[in-house]
mmCIF file of C-alpha atoms and ligand atoms in Angstrom:
data_model
loop_
_atom_site.group_PDB
_atom_site.id
_atom_site.type_symbol
_atom_site.label_atom_id
_atom_site.label_comp_id
_atom_site.label_asym_id
_atom_site.label_seq_id
_atom_site.Cartn_x
_atom_site.Cartn_y
_atom_site.Cartn_z
ATOM 1 C CA UNK A 1 0.358 6.434 17.009
ATOM 2 C CA UNK A 2 2.584 5.106 18.088
ATOM 3 C CA UNK A 3 3.488 0.718 17.663
ATOM 4 C CA UNK A 4 4.073 0.186 21.673
ATOM 5 C CA UNK A 5 0.272 1.555 21.995
ATOM 6 C CA UNK A 6 -0.733 -0.554 19.084
ATOM 7 C CA UNK A 7 -3.651 -3.118 20.638
ATOM 8 C CA UNK A 8 -1.633 -5.980 19.448
ATOM 9 C CA UNK A 9 0.931 -5.518 21.824
ATOM 10 C CA UNK A 10 -1.473 -4.965 24.768
ATOM 11 C CA UNK A 11 -2.098 -8.704 24.119
ATOM 12 C CA UNK A 12 1.137 -9.686 25.332
ATOM 13 C CA UNK A 13 3.693 -9.301 28.391
ATOM 14 C CA UNK A 14 5.638 -6.336 28.360
ATOM 15 C CA UNK A 15 8.589 -7.988 27.826
ATOM 16 C CA UNK A 16 7.280 -10.087 24.526
ATOM 17 C CA UNK A 17 5.397 -6.951 23.776
ATOM 18 C CA UNK A 18 9.354 -4.658 24.124
ATOM 19 C CA UNK A 19 10.818 -7.974 21.794
ATOM 20 C CA UNK A 20 7.865 -7.410 19.161
ATOM 21 C CA UNK A 21 8.407 -3.835 18.817
ATOM 22 C CA UNK A 22 12.084 -4.119 18.243
ATOM 23 C CA UNK A 23 12.063 -6.770 15.622
ATOM 24 C CA UNK A 24 9.195 -4.692 13.951
ATOM 25 C CA UNK A 25 9.992 -3.199 10.434
ATOM 26 C CA UNK A 26 8.394 0.589 10.089
ATOM 27 C CA UNK A 27 7.493 1.276 6.699
ATOM 28 C CA UNK A 28 5.556 4.481 4.911
ATOM 29 C CA UNK A 29 3.675 4.840 1.833
ATOM 30 C CA UNK A 30 3.627 8.219 0.075
ATOM 31 C CA UNK A 31 1.442 6.918 -2.978
ATOM 32 C CA UNK A 32 -1.171 4.055 -3.235
ATOM 33 C CA UNK A 33 0.979 0.720 -2.892
ATOM 34 C CA UNK A 34 0.316 -2.733 -3.092
ATOM 35 C CA UNK A 35 1.691 -4.333 -0.260
ATOM 36 C CA UNK A 36 0.810 -8.381 -0.753
ATOM 37 C CA UNK A 37 -1.217 -9.685 -3.652
ATOM 38 C CA UNK A 38 -3.942 -12.768 -3.721
ATOM 39 C CA UNK A 39 -1.665 -15.729 -3.833
ATOM 40 C CA UNK A 40 1.207 -14.367 -2.312
ATOM 41 C CA UNK A 41 3.158 -16.222 0.790
ATOM 42 C CA UNK A 42 2.052 -15.399 3.868
ATOM 43 C CA UNK A 43 5.602 -13.914 5.520
ATOM 44 C CA UNK A 44 4.308 -11.195 7.741
ATOM 45 C CA UNK A 45 1.774 -9.917 9.918
ATOM 46 C CA UNK A 46 1.013 -6.384 9.921
ATOM 47 C CA UNK A 47 0.034 -3.986 12.507
ATOM 48 C CA UNK A 48 -1.694 -0.389 10.746
ATOM 49 C CA UNK A 49 -0.342 2.705 13.006
ATOM 50 C CA UNK A 50 -1.687 5.365 10.317
ATOM 51 C CA UNK A 51 -3.545 5.623 7.185
ATOM 52 C CA UNK A 52 -5.953 2.220 6.077
ATOM 53 C CA UNK A 53 -5.429 -0.436 3.827
ATOM 54 C CA UNK A 54 -8.110 -1.799 1.336
ATOM 55 C CA UNK A 55 -8.477 -5.183 0.896
ATOM 56 C CA UNK A 56 -10.191 -6.997 -2.432
ATOM 57 C CA UNK A 57 -10.804 -10.130 -3.925
ATOM 58 C CA UNK A 58 -9.976 -11.185 -7.507
ATOM 59 C CA UNK A 59 -13.708 -11.525 -9.258
ATOM 60 C CA UNK A 60 -13.793 -11.738 -13.514
ATOM 61 C CA UNK A 61 -12.242 -10.146 -15.981
ATOM 62 C CA UNK A 62 -9.466 -9.622 -13.649
ATOM 63 C CA UNK A 63 -11.311 -6.574 -11.720
ATOM 64 C CA UNK A 64 -11.053 -6.547 -7.694
ATOM 65 C CA UNK A 65 -14.029 -6.415 -5.427
ATOM 66 C CA UNK A 66 -13.306 -4.501 -2.143
ATOM 67 C CA UNK A 67 -14.033 -6.421 1.141
ATOM 68 C CA UNK A 68 -12.808 -4.825 3.612
ATOM 69 C CA UNK A 69 -10.722 -2.010 4.988
ATOM 70 C CA UNK A 70 -7.884 -1.603 7.818
ATOM 71 C CA UNK A 71 -7.301 1.431 9.951
ATOM 72 C CA UNK A 72 -5.098 2.784 12.761
ATOM 73 C CA UNK A 73 -4.818 -0.269 15.537
ATOM 74 C CA UNK A 74 -5.733 -2.335 13.258
ATOM 75 C CA UNK A 75 -3.795 -5.617 11.903
ATOM 76 C CA UNK A 76 -4.047 -7.941 9.336
ATOM 77 C CA UNK A 77 -1.926 -10.972 7.247
ATOM 78 C CA UNK A 78 -2.671 -13.284 10.519
ATOM 79 C CA UNK A 79 -4.535 -15.923 8.718
ATOM 80 C CA UNK A 80 -1.774 -16.941 6.439
ATOM 81 C CA UNK A 81 0.930 -16.203 8.862
ATOM 82 C CA UNK A 82 -0.685 -18.759 11.400
ATOM 83 C CA UNK A 83 -1.888 -21.361 9.356
ATOM 84 C CA UNK A 84 0.849 -21.263 6.400
ATOM 85 C CA UNK A 85 -1.497 -20.583 2.926
ATOM 86 C CA UNK A 86 -1.057 -18.180 0.662
ATOM 87 C CA UNK A 87 -2.687 -14.907 1.266
ATOM 88 C CA UNK A 88 -6.164 -15.047 0.502
ATOM 89 C CA UNK A 89 -7.116 -11.261 -0.616
ATOM 90 C CA UNK A 90 -5.107 -8.772 -1.959
ATOM 91 C CA UNK A 91 -4.154 -5.456 0.436
ATOM 92 C CA UNK A 92 -3.521 -1.832 -0.898
ATOM 93 C CA UNK A 93 -2.424 0.728 1.024
ATOM 94 C CA UNK A 94 -3.472 4.146 0.510
ATOM 95 C CA UNK A 95 -0.830 7.629 0.255
ATOM 96 C CA UNK A 96 -0.110 8.609 3.910
ATOM 97 C CA UNK A 97 -0.075 5.255 5.610
ATOM 98 C CA UNK A 98 2.314 3.161 8.160
ATOM 99 C CA UNK A 99 2.536 0.122 8.381
ATOM 100 C CA UNK A 100 4.729 -2.011 11.126
ATOM 101 C CA UNK A 101 5.558 -5.478 9.627
ATOM 102 C CA UNK A 102 6.594 -8.544 11.797
ATOM 103 C CA UNK A 103 7.847 -11.578 10.369
ATOM 104 C CA UNK A 104 5.905 -14.847 10.732
ATOM 105 C CA UNK A 105 9.324 -17.203 12.282
ATOM 106 C CA UNK A 106 9.344 -14.246 15.191
ATOM 107 C CA UNK A 107 5.896 -14.081 15.461
ATOM 108 C CA UNK A 108 4.942 -17.554 16.010
ATOM 109 C CA UNK A 109 8.074 -18.089 18.111
ATOM 110 C CA UNK A 110 6.626 -15.138 20.549
ATOM 111 C CA UNK A 111 3.410 -16.956 20.562
ATOM 112 C CA UNK A 112 4.347 -20.160 21.524
ATOM 113 C CA UNK A 113 5.816 -18.324 24.669
ATOM 114 C CA UNK A 114 2.661 -16.729 25.312
ATOM 115 C CA UNK A 115 0.169 -16.836 27.871
ATOM 116 C CA UNK A 116 -3.302 -18.538 26.900
ATOM 117 C CA UNK A 117 -4.804 -15.133 27.731
ATOM 118 C CA UNK A 118 -2.391 -12.993 24.716
ATOM 119 C CA UNK A 119 -4.038 -16.168 22.299
ATOM 120 C CA UNK A 120 -6.916 -15.581 23.340
ATOM 121 C CA UNK A 121 -7.467 -11.682 22.558
ATOM 122 C CA UNK A 122 -5.875 -12.274 19.630
ATOM 123 C CA UNK A 123 -8.375 -14.307 18.421
ATOM 124 C CA UNK A 124 -11.278 -12.519 19.470
ATOM 125 C CA UNK A 125 -9.802 -9.941 17.257
ATOM 126 C CA UNK A 126 -9.527 -12.451 14.320
ATOM 127 C CA UNK A 127 -12.827 -13.648 14.788
ATOM 128 C CA UNK A 128 -14.429 -10.471 14.898
ATOM 129 C CA UNK A 129 -12.697 -9.314 11.370
ATOM 130 C CA UNK A 130 -13.907 -12.920 10.067
ATOM 131 C CA UNK A 131 -17.205 -12.045 10.849
ATOM 132 C CA UNK A 132 -16.972 -8.172 9.926
ATOM 133 C CA UNK A 133 -15.384 -9.325 6.019
ATOM 134 C CA UNK A 134 -18.280 -12.548 6.224
ATOM 135 C CA UNK A 135 -21.565 -9.972 6.752
ATOM 136 C CA UNK A 136 -20.165 -7.490 4.417
ATOM 137 C CA UNK A 137 -19.861 -10.338 1.625
ATOM 138 C CA UNK A 138 -23.029 -11.906 2.102
ATOM 139 C CA UNK A 139 -24.573 -8.430 1.912
ATOM 140 C CA UNK A 140 -22.546 -7.752 -1.172
ATOM 141 C CA UNK A 141 -24.094 -10.739 -2.823
ATOM 142 C CA UNK A 142 -27.213 -10.516 -1.995
ATOM 143 C CA UNK A 143 -27.402 -6.974 -3.558
ATOM 144 C CA UNK A 144 -25.765 -8.272 -6.759
ATOM 145 C CA UNK A 145 -28.050 -11.485 -6.675
ATOM 146 C CA UNK A 146 -31.267 -8.448 -6.235
ATOM 147 C CA UNK A 147 -30.259 -6.638 -9.317
ATOM 148 C CA UNK A 148 -29.963 -9.678 -11.469
ATOM 149 C CA UNK A 149 -33.028 -10.523 -10.768
ATOM 150 C CA UNK A 150 -34.352 -6.873 -11.459
ATOM 151 C CA UNK A 151 -32.288 -7.568 -14.627
ATOM 152 C CA UNK A 152 -34.546 -10.450 -15.563
ATOM 153 C CA UNK A 153 -37.701 -9.234 -14.842
ATOM 154 C CA UNK A 154 -37.015 -5.652 -16.753
ATOM 155 C CA UNK A 155 -35.987 -7.872 -19.796
ATOM 156 C CA UNK A 156 -39.175 -10.055 -19.693
ATOM 157 C CA UNK A 157 -41.172 -7.024 -19.097
ATOM 158 C CA UNK A 158 -40.031 -4.924 -21.993
ATOM 159 C CA UNK A 159 -40.243 -7.831 -24.130
ATOM 160 C CA UNK A 160 -43.847 -8.777 -23.328
ATOM 161 C CA UNK A 161 -44.575 -5.225 -23.489
ATOM 162 C CA UNK A 162 -43.597 -4.603 -26.970
ATOM 163 C CA UNK A 163 -46.613 -5.933 -28.919
ATOM 164 C CA UNK A 164 -49.270 -3.954 -26.746
ATOM 165 C CA UNK A 165 -46.940 -0.709 -26.947
ATOM 166 C CA UNK A 166 -46.647 -1.122 -30.891
ATOM 167 C CA UNK A 167 -50.392 -1.452 -30.858
ATOM 168 C CA UNK A 168 -51.124 1.766 -28.844
ATOM 169 C CA UNK A 169 -48.816 3.445 -31.033
ATOM 170 C CA UNK A 170 -50.747 2.996 -34.444
ATOM 171 C CA UNK A 171 -53.781 2.769 -33.177
ATOM 172 C CA UNK A 172 -52.611 6.664 -31.864
ATOM 173 C CA UNK A 173 -51.526 7.206 -35.483
ATOM 174 C CA UNK A 174 -54.771 6.002 -36.832
ATOM 175 C CA UNK A 175 -56.781 8.537 -34.829
ATOM 176 C CA UNK A 176 -54.441 11.277 -35.601
ATOM 177 C CA UNK A 177 -55.275 10.679 -39.588
ATOM 178 C CA UNK A 178 -59.245 10.059 -38.969
ATOM 179 C CA UNK A 179 -59.619 13.266 -36.781
ATOM 180 C CA UNK A 180 -57.062 16.136 -38.451
ATOM 181 C CA UNK A 181 -58.393 18.666 -35.767
ATOM 182 C CA UNK A 182 -55.571 20.247 -33.687
ATOM 183 C CA UNK A 183 -56.613 19.170 -29.761
ATOM 184 C CA UNK A 184 -56.741 15.262 -31.357
ATOM 185 C CA UNK A 185 -53.318 15.968 -32.971
ATOM 186 C CA UNK A 186 -51.630 17.025 -29.393
ATOM 187 C CA UNK A 187 -53.300 14.136 -27.617
ATOM 188 C CA UNK A 188 -51.961 11.501 -29.991
ATOM 189 C CA UNK A 189 -49.072 12.774 -29.736
ATOM 190 C CA UNK A 190 -48.393 13.004 -26.049
ATOM 191 C CA UNK A 191 -49.897 8.603 -26.058
ATOM 192 C CA UNK A 192 -46.778 7.900 -28.666
ATOM 193 C CA UNK A 193 -44.336 10.518 -26.535
ATOM 194 C CA UNK A 194 -45.959 8.374 -23.208
ATOM 195 C CA UNK A 195 -45.369 5.250 -25.212
ATOM 196 C CA UNK A 196 -42.517 5.997 -25.769
ATOM 197 C CA UNK A 197 -41.058 6.823 -22.349
ATOM 198 C CA UNK A 198 -42.679 3.710 -20.929
ATOM 199 C CA UNK A 199 -40.037 2.123 -23.240
ATOM 200 C CA UNK A 200 -37.007 4.633 -22.102
ATOM 201 C CA UNK A 201 -37.826 3.862 -18.249
ATOM 202 C CA UNK A 202 -37.884 0.033 -18.738
ATOM 203 C CA UNK A 203 -34.434 0.353 -20.821
ATOM 204 C CA UNK A 204 -33.030 3.092 -17.965
ATOM 205 C CA UNK A 205 -33.926 0.043 -15.016
ATOM 206 C CA UNK A 206 -32.150 -2.409 -17.377
ATOM 207 C CA UNK A 207 -28.624 -0.723 -17.851
ATOM 208 C CA UNK A 208 -29.073 0.111 -14.169
ATOM 209 C CA UNK A 209 -29.043 -3.195 -13.132
ATOM 210 C CA UNK A 210 -26.407 -4.049 -15.169
ATOM 211 C CA UNK A 211 -24.158 -1.543 -13.887
ATOM 212 C CA UNK A 212 -23.766 0.830 -16.620
ATOM 213 C CA UNK A 213 -24.670 4.237 -17.400
ATOM 214 C CA UNK A 214 -24.274 5.092 -21.130
ATOM 215 C CA UNK A 215 -24.837 8.799 -21.883
ATOM 216 C CA UNK A 216 -25.816 10.150 -25.176
ATOM 217 C CA UNK A 217 -24.833 13.562 -24.362
ATOM 218 C CA UNK A 218 -25.462 16.763 -26.388
ATOM 219 C CA UNK A 219 -26.012 20.687 -25.288
ATOM 220 C CA UNK A 220 -29.251 20.958 -23.775
ATOM 221 C CA UNK A 221 -31.252 24.051 -23.044
ATOM 222 C CA UNK A 222 -32.869 23.231 -19.895
ATOM 223 C CA UNK A 223 -35.970 25.184 -20.337
ATOM 224 C CA UNK A 224 -36.991 22.930 -22.907
ATOM 225 C CA UNK A 225 -35.970 19.940 -20.702
ATOM 226 C CA UNK A 226 -38.695 21.300 -17.912
ATOM 227 C CA UNK A 227 -41.180 22.829 -20.353
ATOM 228 C CA UNK A 228 -40.955 19.066 -21.868
ATOM 229 C CA UNK A 229 -41.302 17.619 -18.326
ATOM 230 C CA UNK A 230 -44.254 19.863 -17.470
ATOM 231 C CA UNK A 231 -46.089 18.965 -20.809
ATOM 232 C CA UNK A 232 -45.413 15.138 -19.936
ATOM 233 C CA UNK A 233 -46.675 15.362 -17.046
ATOM 234 C CA UNK A 234 -49.676 17.994 -17.087
ATOM 235 C CA UNK A 235 -52.447 15.098 -16.862
ATOM 236 C CA UNK A 236 -50.910 13.275 -13.970
ATOM 237 C CA UNK A 237 -49.904 16.776 -11.786
ATOM 238 C CA UNK A 238 -53.944 17.164 -12.461
ATOM 239 C CA UNK A 239 -55.136 14.196 -10.975
ATOM 240 C CA UNK A 240 -52.622 14.533 -8.119
ATOM 241 C CA UNK A 241 -53.363 18.037 -6.876
ATOM 242 C CA UNK A 242 -49.963 19.292 -7.610
ATOM 243 C CA UNK A 243 -48.993 22.527 -8.417
ATOM 244 C CA UNK A 244 -45.995 22.731 -10.168
ATOM 245 C CA UNK A 245 -44.301 25.917 -9.782
ATOM 246 C CA UNK A 246 -41.089 26.340 -12.187
ATOM 247 C CA UNK A 247 -38.770 29.364 -12.532
ATOM 248 C CA UNK A 248 -35.469 28.432 -15.030
ATOM 249 C CA UNK A 249 -33.286 30.569 -16.220
ATOM 250 C CA UNK A 250 -31.757 29.469 -19.906
ATOM 251 C CA UNK A 251 -28.919 27.053 -19.195
ATOM 252 C CA UNK A 252 -27.128 25.158 -21.973
ATOM 253 C CA UNK A 253 -25.277 21.495 -20.397
ATOM 254 C CA UNK A 254 -23.668 18.874 -21.895
ATOM 255 C CA UNK A 255 -25.888 16.374 -20.683
ATOM 256 C CA UNK A 256 -28.010 13.464 -21.988
ATOM 257 C CA UNK A 257 -31.680 14.789 -21.912
ATOM 258 C CA UNK A 258 -33.496 11.759 -21.534
ATOM 259 C CA UNK A 259 -31.519 10.452 -18.631
ATOM 260 C CA UNK A 260 -32.101 14.260 -16.855
ATOM 261 C CA UNK A 261 -36.277 13.870 -17.577
ATOM 262 C CA UNK A 262 -35.345 10.913 -15.870
ATOM 263 C CA UNK A 263 -33.577 12.170 -12.559
ATOM 264 C CA UNK A 264 -36.564 14.863 -12.660
ATOM 265 C CA UNK A 265 -39.452 12.131 -13.177
ATOM 266 C CA UNK A 266 -38.235 10.130 -10.298
ATOM 267 C CA UNK A 267 -37.807 13.326 -7.763
ATOM 268 C CA UNK A 268 -41.175 14.631 -8.781
ATOM 269 C CA UNK A 269 -42.956 11.282 -8.746
ATOM 270 C CA UNK A 270 -41.267 10.427 -5.421
ATOM 271 C CA UNK A 271 -42.314 13.605 -3.680
ATOM 272 C CA UNK A 272 -46.212 13.518 -5.728
ATOM 273 C CA UNK A 273 -46.178 9.934 -3.888
ATOM 274 C CA UNK A 274 -45.777 11.630 -0.994
ATOM 275 C CA UNK A 275 -48.900 13.938 -1.003
ATOM 276 C CA UNK A 276 -50.667 10.608 -0.671
ATOM 277 C CA UNK A 277 -53.201 11.863 -2.594
ATOM 278 C CA UNK A 278 -53.878 15.177 -0.535
ATOM 279 C CA UNK A 279 -52.160 17.061 -3.028
ATOM 280 C CA UNK A 280 -49.405 19.668 -2.912
ATOM 281 C CA UNK A 281 -46.574 21.868 -3.987
ATOM 282 C CA UNK A 282 -43.448 21.656 -6.317
ATOM 283 C CA UNK A 283 -41.080 23.973 -7.269
ATOM 284 C CA UNK A 284 -37.930 23.460 -9.862
ATOM 285 C CA UNK A 285 -35.919 26.190 -9.483
ATOM 286 C CA UNK A 286 -32.817 26.112 -12.381
ATOM 287 C CA UNK A 287 -29.954 29.050 -11.996
ATOM 288 C CA UNK A 288 -26.754 28.325 -12.800
ATOM 289 C CA UNK A 289 -23.097 29.791 -11.931
ATOM 290 C CA UNK A 290 -19.802 30.031 -14.033
ATOM 291 C CA UNK A 291 -19.218 25.960 -14.106
ATOM 292 C CA UNK A 292 -22.502 24.450 -13.120
ATOM 293 C CA UNK A 293 -26.430 24.437 -13.880
ATOM 294 C CA UNK A 294 -27.554 24.148 -10.418
ATOM 295 C CA UNK A 295 -31.606 22.471 -10.151
ATOM 296 C CA UNK A 296 -33.460 22.732 -6.719
ATOM 297 C CA UNK A 297 -36.469 20.883 -6.585
ATOM 298 C CA UNK A 298 -38.550 21.439 -3.509
ATOM 299 C CA UNK A 299 -41.737 19.816 -2.351
ATOM 300 C CA UNK A 300 -43.842 20.811 0.773
ATOM 301 C CA UNK A 301 -44.778 17.133 1.729
ATOM 302 C CA UNK A 302 -44.139 15.389 4.712
ATOM 303 C CA UNK A 303 -40.080 15.043 4.375
ATOM 304 C CA UNK A 304 -38.055 11.606 4.020
ATOM 305 C CA UNK A 305 -38.669 9.343 6.904
ATOM 306 C CA UNK A 306 -35.999 9.535 9.739
ATOM 307 C CA UNK A 307 -35.331 5.905 9.338
ATOM 308 C CA UNK A 308 -33.470 6.044 5.915
ATOM 309 C CA UNK A 309 -31.958 9.466 5.851
ATOM 310 C CA UNK A 310 -28.676 8.143 6.368
ATOM 311 C CA UNK A 311 -29.271 5.320 2.986
ATOM 312 C CA UNK A 312 -31.666 6.996 0.811
ATOM 313 C CA UNK A 313 -29.418 6.783 -2.049
ATOM 314 C CA UNK A 314 -28.890 3.075 -2.056
ATOM 315 C CA UNK A 315 -30.588 0.787 -4.324
ATOM 316 C CA UNK A 316 -33.505 -1.031 -2.837
ATOM 317 C CA UNK A 317 -34.135 1.342 -0.018
ATOM 318 C CA UNK A 318 -38.073 2.172 0.204
ATOM 319 C CA UNK A 319 -40.385 3.475 3.175
ATOM 320 C CA UNK A 320 -43.909 3.121 3.286
ATOM 321 C CA UNK A 321 -44.811 2.431 0.094
ATOM 322 C CA UNK A 322 -46.572 -0.900 -0.823
ATOM 323 C CA UNK A 323 -45.301 -0.674 -4.595
ATOM 324 C CA UNK A 324 -42.001 1.075 -3.669
ATOM 325 C CA UNK A 325 -38.575 -0.871 -5.193
ATOM 326 C CA UNK A 326 -36.589 1.477 -3.956
ATOM 327 C CA UNK A 327 -34.901 2.551 -7.103
ATOM 328 C CA UNK A 328 -35.826 6.007 -8.042
ATOM 329 C CA UNK A 329 -33.442 7.957 -5.618
ATOM 330 C CA UNK A 330 -30.532 5.319 -6.359
ATOM 331 C CA UNK A 331 -30.878 5.729 -10.330
ATOM 332 C CA UNK A 332 -31.105 9.202 -10.241
ATOM 333 C CA UNK A 333 -27.959 9.370 -8.314
ATOM 334 C CA UNK A 334 -26.508 6.809 -10.705
ATOM 335 C CA UNK A 335 -27.360 9.172 -13.689
ATOM 336 C CA UNK A 336 -26.243 12.542 -11.794
ATOM 337 C CA UNK A 337 -22.571 10.611 -11.186
ATOM 338 C CA UNK A 338 -22.590 9.724 -14.500
ATOM 339 C CA UNK A 339 -22.485 13.631 -15.614
ATOM 340 C CA UNK A 340 -20.307 14.099 -12.890
ATOM 341 C CA UNK A 341 -22.328 16.366 -10.943
ATOM 342 C CA UNK A 342 -23.768 16.354 -7.322
ATOM 343 C CA UNK A 343 -26.718 15.602 -5.759
ATOM 344 C CA UNK A 344 -27.666 16.347 -2.262
ATOM 345 C CA UNK A 345 -30.817 17.264 -0.476
ATOM 346 C CA UNK A 346 -32.121 18.442 2.778
ATOM 347 C CA UNK A 347 -35.689 17.279 4.309
ATOM 348 C CA UNK A 348 -37.456 18.164 6.981
ATOM 349 C CA UNK A 349 -40.533 16.607 9.164
ATOM 350 C CA UNK A 350 -43.593 17.922 7.844
ATOM 351 C CA UNK A 351 -41.707 21.364 6.470
ATOM 352 C CA UNK A 352 -41.117 19.308 3.327
ATOM 353 C CA UNK A 353 -38.004 18.014 0.772
ATOM 354 C CA UNK A 354 -35.257 19.810 -1.395
ATOM 355 C CA UNK A 355 -33.144 17.958 -3.754
ATOM 356 C CA UNK A 356 -30.157 20.038 -4.559
ATOM 357 C CA UNK A 357 -28.615 18.970 -8.364
ATOM 358 C CA UNK A 358 -25.367 20.084 -9.810
ATOM 359 C CA UNK A 359 -24.397 19.557 -13.410
ATOM 360 C CA UNK A 360 -21.300 20.659 -14.760
ATOM 361 C CA UNK A 361 -21.789 22.565 -17.883
ATOM 362 C CA UNK A 362 -18.769 21.352 -19.815
ATOM 363 C CA UNK A 363 -19.286 23.113 -22.692
ATOM 364 C CA UNK A 364 -15.952 24.664 -22.925
ATOM 365 C CA UNK A 365 -14.223 21.134 -22.445
ATOM 366 C CA UNK A 366 -16.612 19.271 -24.463
HETATM 367 N N1 ATP B 401 -39.923 13.802 -1.647
HETATM 368 C C1 ATP B 401 -40.336 12.788 -0.593
HETATM 369 N N2 ATP B 401 -40.957 13.175 0.329
HETATM 370 C C2 ATP B 401 -41.246 12.061 1.174
HETATM 371 N N3 ATP B 401 -40.487 10.932 0.964
HETATM 372 C C3 ATP B 401 -39.743 10.784 0.290
HETATM 373 C C4 ATP B 401 -39.034 11.733 -0.785
HETATM 374 N N4 ATP B 401 -38.651 11.505 -2.009
HETATM 375 C C5 ATP B 401 -38.368 9.603 -1.494
HETATM 376 N N5 ATP B 401 -38.952 9.454 -0.065
HETATM 377 C C6 ATP B 401 -38.883 8.638 0.794
HETATM 378 O O1 ATP B 401 -37.577 7.539 0.201
HETATM 379 C C7 ATP B 401 -38.015 6.114 -0.285
HETATM 380 C C8 ATP B 401 -37.063 5.632 -1.505
HETATM 381 O O2 ATP B 401 -37.414 6.786 -2.645
HETATM 382 P P1 ATP B 401 -37.109 5.733 -3.944
HETATM 383 O O3 ATP B 401 -37.838 6.835 -5.316
HETATM 384 O O4 ATP B 401 -35.272 5.482 -4.127
HETATM 385 O O5 ATP B 401 -37.380 4.577 -4.068
HETATM 386 P P2 ATP B 401 -39.070 4.032 -3.943
HETATM 387 O O6 ATP B 401 -39.679 5.072 -4.507
HETATM 388 O O7 ATP B 401 -39.766 3.644 -2.874
HETATM 389 O O8 ATP B 401 -39.327 2.642 -5.071
HETATM 390 P P3 ATP B 401 -39.509 3.408 -6.619
HETATM 391 O O9 ATP B 401 -38.633 4.710 -7.312
HETATM 392 O O10 ATP B 401 -38.407 2.188 -7.146
HETATM 393 O O11 ATP B 401 -40.632 3.151 -7.042
HETATM 394 C C9 ATP B 401 -39.303 6.593 -0.433
HETATM 395 O O12 ATP B 401 -39.871 5.183 -0.759
HETATM 396 C C10 ATP B 401 -39.945 7.715 0.386
HETATM 397 O O13 ATP B 401 -40.410 6.872 1.662
HETATM 398 MG MG1 MG B 402 -39.424 6.644 -6.065
#
């Protein structure tokens, strides 16, 4: 946009606006560039003509937390210019941005002569910005607090579950020794696997709440992963009247197998929960292209509720479940992201839902 049609100019009388246009200095950014740092003196007001500017605040360990973004027709930096205080956030312009800057003294001089209406309009904009930024900050803060709470809860759960888990494990080992027949051996192994799995799941929620997903990658044959998945869930599917159909080509990916199992578990678990005890059909199909392994997971359930479609993968988004925490799909996405893969879905009311996962095979790159 051109400077004369920027909203900031509309606040002023034509002569004053023309003067501001004349003294404004245009600056274009070919790459991501720091406009000002938190704590810098506030010497200019900036009008965004093209591109985007991101604002962030320094948090612990010299990391930055994004708090807002300004686009064309927005202006920023007015608070410091008006009250003379240093910048309260850092501003970074993305490549392709154009800003017009007006120096503090000129702006103050113009404002002193401006009509009350101009000042009022400017304040409306400033107040709206402050409200938006505060809302965003509060929701980020609440989100963080929830994560901390989840982390603390899971730590306690893991701690308290360790001794009963050890008890179950030891008992099943004893049963195995007492009954050497094939069937008992298999059931006992299943018990041990499931106990191990419960611990693994709790550890994963803990990792997620701390915001780190450490991958233990090795070449994984997805056929075996899916066979393992089927074995672990045989009883679960039987009880829930779920027909599982799998069509798997042999694909080797560089991945963390336990985490991929977790993704399958969370997505298929959701499908089973959506069947609501009536049973249903789940199809898992694995194919591959040159670079990707592709997994699709279909269910013929009721579909993802419209109300949460837009933000399904966000943490704590849950719908229609008494005990849902809303972490299942968020964890699945964080695991796929950590593998540099992609996860999307398609869903239609009363027809069903399909999740599509792509994982880079990565074998040549290592
Ligand atoms: N296959 C599906 N069919 C229908 N609805 C689904 C399906 N998958 C997810 N949903 C909806 O999406 C919501 C979010 O799922 P998500 O797994 O993230 O959380 P949750 O299942 O509610 O809780 P948690 O997984 O933490 O126990 C679910 O509450 C459910 O309403
Ligand atoms: Mg879930």
